Coordinates of C-alpha atoms and ligand atoms in Angstrom, one line a residue:
M1 CA 115.3 263.2 148.1
S2 CA 114.5 261.9 151.5
R3 CA 117.4 261.3 153.8
I4 CA 117.6 258.5 156.1
V5 CA 118.4 260.2 159.7
V6 CA 119.1 257.8 162.5
I7 CA 118.8 259.5 165.9
S8 CA 119.8 257.9 169.0
G9 CA 117.9 259.4 172.0
G10 CA 115.3 260.2 169.6
G11 CA 112.4 259.3 171.8
T12 CA 112.6 262.0 174.1
G13 CA 114.1 265.5 174.7
I14 CA 116.8 267.0 172.3
G15 CA 116.7 263.8 170.3
L16 CA 112.9 264.1 169.8
A17 CA 113.1 267.7 168.8
V18 CA 115.8 266.6 166.1
A19 CA 113.7 264.2 164.7
E20 CA 110.4 266.7 164.6
N21 CA 112.8 268.8 162.5
F22 CA 114.0 266.3 159.9
V23 CA 110.5 264.7 159.6
R24 CA 109.1 268.3 158.7
S25 CA 111.9 268.6 155.8
G26 CA 110.5 265.1 154.5
D27 CA 113.1 262.9 155.9
Q28 CA 112.9 259.5 157.2
V29 CA 113.9 259.3 160.8
V30 CA 115.0 256.3 163.0
L31 CA 114.6 256.7 166.6
I32 CA 116.7 254.5 169.0
G33 CA 116.5 254.1 172.7
R34 CA 116.3 251.6 175.1
R35 CA 112.3 252.0 175.9
K36 CA 110.3 250.5 173.4
E37 CA 107.1 252.0 174.5
V38 CA 108.4 255.6 174.7
L39 CA 109.8 255.3 170.9
D40 CA 106.5 253.8 169.7
A41 CA 104.9 256.8 171.0
A42 CA 107.2 259.2 169.5
A43 CA 107.0 257.4 166.3
G44 CA 103.4 257.3 166.4
R45 CA 103.2 261.2 166.7
L46 CA 105.7 261.8 164.2
G47 CA 103.8 259.7 161.7
A48 CA 104.8 257.6 158.6
G49 CA 108.4 259.3 158.5
A50 CA 109.3 257.6 161.6
L51 CA 110.6 254.3 162.7
A52 CA 111.2 253.1 166.3
L53 CA 114.1 250.8 166.8
P54 CA 114.8 249.6 170.6
A55 CA 118.2 249.0 171.5
D56 CA 120.7 249.8 174.2
L57 CA 123.4 251.2 172.7
A58 CA 126.1 250.7 175.3
D59 CA 126.1 247.0 174.1
E60 CA 128.3 246.4 171.1
Q61 CA 126.1 243.5 169.9
E62 CA 122.9 245.7 170.1
A63 CA 124.7 248.2 168.1
A64 CA 125.7 245.7 165.3
R65 CA 122.0 244.4 165.3
V66 CA 120.8 248.2 164.6
R67 CA 123.3 248.1 161.8
D68 CA 122.1 244.8 160.4
L69 CA 118.5 246.1 160.6
L70 CA 119.3 249.5 159.0
A71 CA 121.4 247.9 156.3
E72 CA 118.6 245.4 155.3
R73 CA 115.8 248.1 155.5
Y74 CA 117.6 251.1 153.8
G75 CA 121.2 250.2 152.6
R76 CA 122.5 253.8 153.7
V77 CA 122.7 256.1 156.4
D78 CA 122.6 260.0 155.5
V79 CA 122.7 261.6 158.9
L80 CA 123.6 260.2 162.3
V81 CA 122.7 262.3 165.3
N82 CA 123.9 260.7 168.5
S83 CA 121.9 262.3 171.3
A84 CA 121.6 259.4 173.5
G85 CA 123.1 260.0 177.1
G86 CA 122.7 261.5 180.3
N87 CA 124.3 262.1 183.7
V88 CA 124.1 258.9 185.9
V89 CA 125.0 260.9 189.2
L90 CA 121.5 262.6 188.3
G91 CA 119.9 259.4 189.1
G92 CA 120.8 259.3 192.6
G93 CA 121.6 255.9 193.9
D94 CA 124.4 254.4 195.7
L95 CA 127.2 254.0 193.5
T96 CA 131.0 253.6 194.1
T97 CA 133.4 256.3 192.3
A98 CA 134.5 253.7 189.9
E99 CA 130.8 252.5 189.1
L100 CA 129.9 256.4 188.5
W101 CA 132.8 257.0 186.2
T102 CA 132.2 253.5 184.4
E103 CA 128.4 254.2 183.9
N104 CA 128.9 257.8 182.7
F105 CA 131.3 256.6 180.1
R106 CA 129.1 253.9 179.0
A107 CA 126.0 256.0 178.9
N108 CA 127.8 258.9 177.0
V109 CA 131.0 257.6 175.3
L110 CA 129.9 253.9 174.3
T111 CA 126.6 255.0 173.1
A112 CA 127.7 257.1 170.7
V113 CA 131.0 255.4 169.6
L114 CA 129.7 252.0 169.3
L115 CA 126.7 253.3 167.2
T116 CA 128.7 255.4 165.0
E117 CA 131.4 252.8 164.5
A118 CA 128.6 250.2 163.6
L119 CA 127.2 252.7 161.0
R120 CA 130.3 253.8 159.6
G121 CA 130.2 251.4 156.5
L122 CA 126.8 252.6 156.0
L123 CA 127.4 256.2 155.7
A124 CA 126.6 257.7 152.5
D125 CA 129.2 260.1 150.9
G126 CA 128.1 263.6 151.6
G127 CA 126.8 262.5 155.0
R128 CA 126.7 263.9 158.4
V129 CA 127.8 262.6 161.8
L130 CA 126.7 264.7 165.0
L131 CA 127.6 263.9 168.7
V132 CA 126.0 265.7 171.5
S133 CA 128.3 266.7 174.3
S134 CA 127.6 269.2 177.2
I135 CA 128.9 272.6 178.4
A136 CA 130.0 270.4 181.0
A137 CA 132.7 269.3 178.9
I138 CA 134.2 272.6 178.6
R139 CA 133.9 274.3 181.7
G140 CA 133.1 271.7 184.2
G141 CA 130.2 271.6 186.5
G142 CA 129.0 268.1 185.3
S143 CA 129.9 266.0 188.5
G144 CA 133.2 265.2 187.3
S145 CA 132.6 262.0 185.8
Y146 CA 129.9 263.2 183.2
G147 CA 131.8 266.3 181.7
A148 CA 134.8 264.2 181.4
A149 CA 132.9 261.5 179.4
K150 CA 131.3 264.0 177.3
A151 CA 134.7 265.6 176.6
A152 CA 136.0 262.2 175.3
L153 CA 133.7 262.9 172.4
H154 CA 135.5 265.8 171.1
P155 CA 138.8 264.2 170.0
Y156 CA 136.9 261.1 168.7
A157 CA 134.6 263.6 166.4
Y158 CA 138.2 265.3 165.2
D159 CA 139.9 261.8 164.3
L160 CA 136.4 260.7 162.7
A161 CA 136.1 264.2 160.9
A162 CA 139.7 263.5 159.5
D163 CA 138.9 259.8 158.5
L164 CA 135.8 260.6 156.6
G165 CA 136.2 264.1 155.2
P166 CA 137.7 262.8 151.8
R167 CA 134.1 261.3 151.4
G168 CA 132.5 264.5 152.0
I169 CA 131.0 263.5 155.3
T170 CA 131.2 266.2 158.2
V171 CA 131.5 265.1 161.6
N172 CA 130.7 267.7 164.6
V173 CA 129.9 268.1 168.2
I174 CA 127.0 270.2 169.6
A175 CA 127.7 271.1 173.4
P176 CA 124.4 272.3 175.0
G177 CA 124.0 274.2 178.1
F178 CA 121.0 273.7 180.3
V179 CA 118.2 272.6 178.2
D180 CA 114.6 272.4 179.6
D181 CA 111.7 270.3 178.7
T182 CA 113.7 267.0 178.5
E183 CA 114.1 264.0 180.9
F184 CA 117.8 264.7 181.7
F185 CA 117.2 265.8 185.2
G186 CA 114.5 263.1 185.9
G187 CA 112.3 265.6 187.7
R188 CA 115.1 266.4 190.3
L189 CA 116.1 270.0 189.1
S190 CA 114.8 272.4 192.0
E191 CA 113.5 275.6 190.9
E192 CA 116.1 277.6 192.6
R193 CA 118.8 275.6 190.5
R194 CA 116.9 276.0 187.4
Q195 CA 116.9 279.9 188.0
T196 CA 120.6 279.7 188.6
L197 CA 121.2 278.0 185.4
I198 CA 119.1 280.5 183.6
G199 CA 120.9 283.3 185.4
Q200 CA 124.3 282.0 183.8
T201 CA 123.2 282.6 180.3
L202 CA 123.7 286.2 178.7
N203 CA 120.4 286.2 177.1
G204 CA 118.5 285.5 180.2
R205 CA 116.5 282.5 179.0
V206 CA 116.1 278.8 179.4
G207 CA 117.4 276.6 176.5
V208 CA 114.8 274.5 174.8
P209 CA 115.2 271.3 172.5
E210 CA 114.5 273.1 169.5
D211 CA 117.8 275.5 170.1
V212 CA 119.8 272.4 169.5
A213 CA 117.5 270.8 167.0
S214 CA 117.8 273.6 164.5
L215 CA 121.6 273.8 164.7
A216 CA 121.7 270.0 163.9
H217 CA 119.3 270.5 161.0
W218 CA 121.3 273.2 159.7
L219 CA 124.8 271.2 160.1
A220 CA 123.0 268.6 158.2
S221 CA 122.0 270.7 155.6
Q222 CA 124.0 271.4 152.4
G223 CA 125.1 274.9 153.7
G224 CA 126.5 273.2 156.5
G225 CA 128.9 271.2 154.3
H226 CA 132.3 273.1 155.2
V227 CA 131.7 273.0 159.0
T228 CA 133.7 269.9 160.4
A229 CA 135.6 268.9 163.2
Q230 CA 134.1 271.4 165.3
V231 CA 132.4 271.9 168.7
L232 CA 129.6 274.2 168.6
Q233 CA 128.2 275.6 172.1
V234 CA 124.3 276.2 172.4
N235 CA 124.0 277.8 175.6
G236 CA 123.1 281.4 175.5
G237 CA 126.6 282.4 176.2
A238 CA 126.5 280.6 179.5
E239 CA 129.9 279.3 179.2
R240 CA 131.2 282.8 179.5
G241 CA 129.0 283.1 182.5
R242 CA 128.2 286.2 184.6
Ligands
NAP1 N1 119.2 268.6 179.1 C1 120.2 269.4 178.9 O1 120.2 270.2 180.2 C2 121.7 268.8 178.5 C3 122.6 269.6 178.5 C4 123.6 269.2 177.8 C5 123.7 268.0 177.2 N2 122.7 267.2 177.2 C6 122.8 266.0 176.6 O2 121.8 265.9 175.4 C7 121.7 264.5 175.3 C8 120.1 264.3 175.1 O3 119.7 264.5 176.6 P1 118.2 265.2 176.8 O4 118.4 266.2 177.5 O5 117.4 265.2 175.5 O6 117.7 264.1 177.8 P2 116.7 262.9 177.8 O7 115.4 263.3 177.2 O8 116.9 262.1 179.0 O9 117.3 262.1 176.6 C9 118.2 260.9 176.5 C10 117.9 260.1 175.7 O10 119.1 258.9 175.6 C11 118.5 257.6 175.5 N3 119.6 256.9 176.2 C12 120.2 256.7 177.2 N4 120.9 255.8 177.5 C13 120.7 255.1 176.2 C14 121.4 253.7 175.7 N5 122.0 253.0 176.7 N6 121.0 253.3 174.6 C15 120.1 254.0 173.9 N7 119.5 255.0 174.2 C16 119.9 255.7 175.4 C17 117.3 257.7 176.5 O11 116.1 256.8 176.2 P3 116.1 255.5 177.1 O12 116.1 255.7 178.3 O13 114.7 254.9 176.7 O14 117.4 254.7 176.6 C18 116.7 259.3 176.0 O15 115.8 259.1 175.1 C19 122.3 263.7 176.4 O16 123.5 263.2 175.3 C20 122.7 264.7 177.2 O17 123.7 264.2 177.8 C21 121.5 267.8 177.8

């Protein structure tokens, strides 16, 4: 049976690779992001199995609107992948410390928590919830506010896994290291820094969106059904460093 898979940040980078995997396995994907044109282009490439649903998920009313639309159209959600996020520090700009911490919290915590809470009542028994964190939540190196915001998702996932476990719903966190070919760095990553990040891996290669997407797809499979309340790192061993 085709699953209803909701993917925040599904128009670009890791979220788009996640969407490609689910479309390949015959599932219906719903791509959420703020930029309608980006989502429309991605959904167009993915074909009939994809729906573009523009929304700013840092806004509670927008998350509620998404819920209402999904409830009316599908009546359930089988898999929820929270990939929306990013490090606002990388955007440059002249933000105060309070603004940086607030904006990274909004971008990484509120986007995931507001969507997940809005969709809680729609989650099908045996369903899956995934949250995308970062290596920065575990070992630092994420400008302070970004890693801290991602780290907030971990205990949220543990508590949610306990709540939803009796219904056979698993909740896991994927914490990637450096992943190339996304909009995360907004074109601001120097080649020197890129090589440093690759050099921190134990397998000496860059991470790609598919590395994260294939794990997400497996966690959502029947085979992943006994893995819950975990933080799974995808970083070529970079957390250990060299
Ligand atoms: N790339 C890396 O090296 C790396 C490493 C560790 C963790 N991560 C995490 O992986 C996730 C995916 O990032 P990525 O690398 O694939 O970068 P990306 O291409 O920039 O993807 C982030 C996505 O989130 C969406 N988004 C951001 N804020 C949103 C909001 N308020 N409401 C709805 N959608 C929003 C963006 O679309 P709009 O701008 O159109 O809203 C975009 O599609 C992020 O959570 C990121 O923090 C990335």
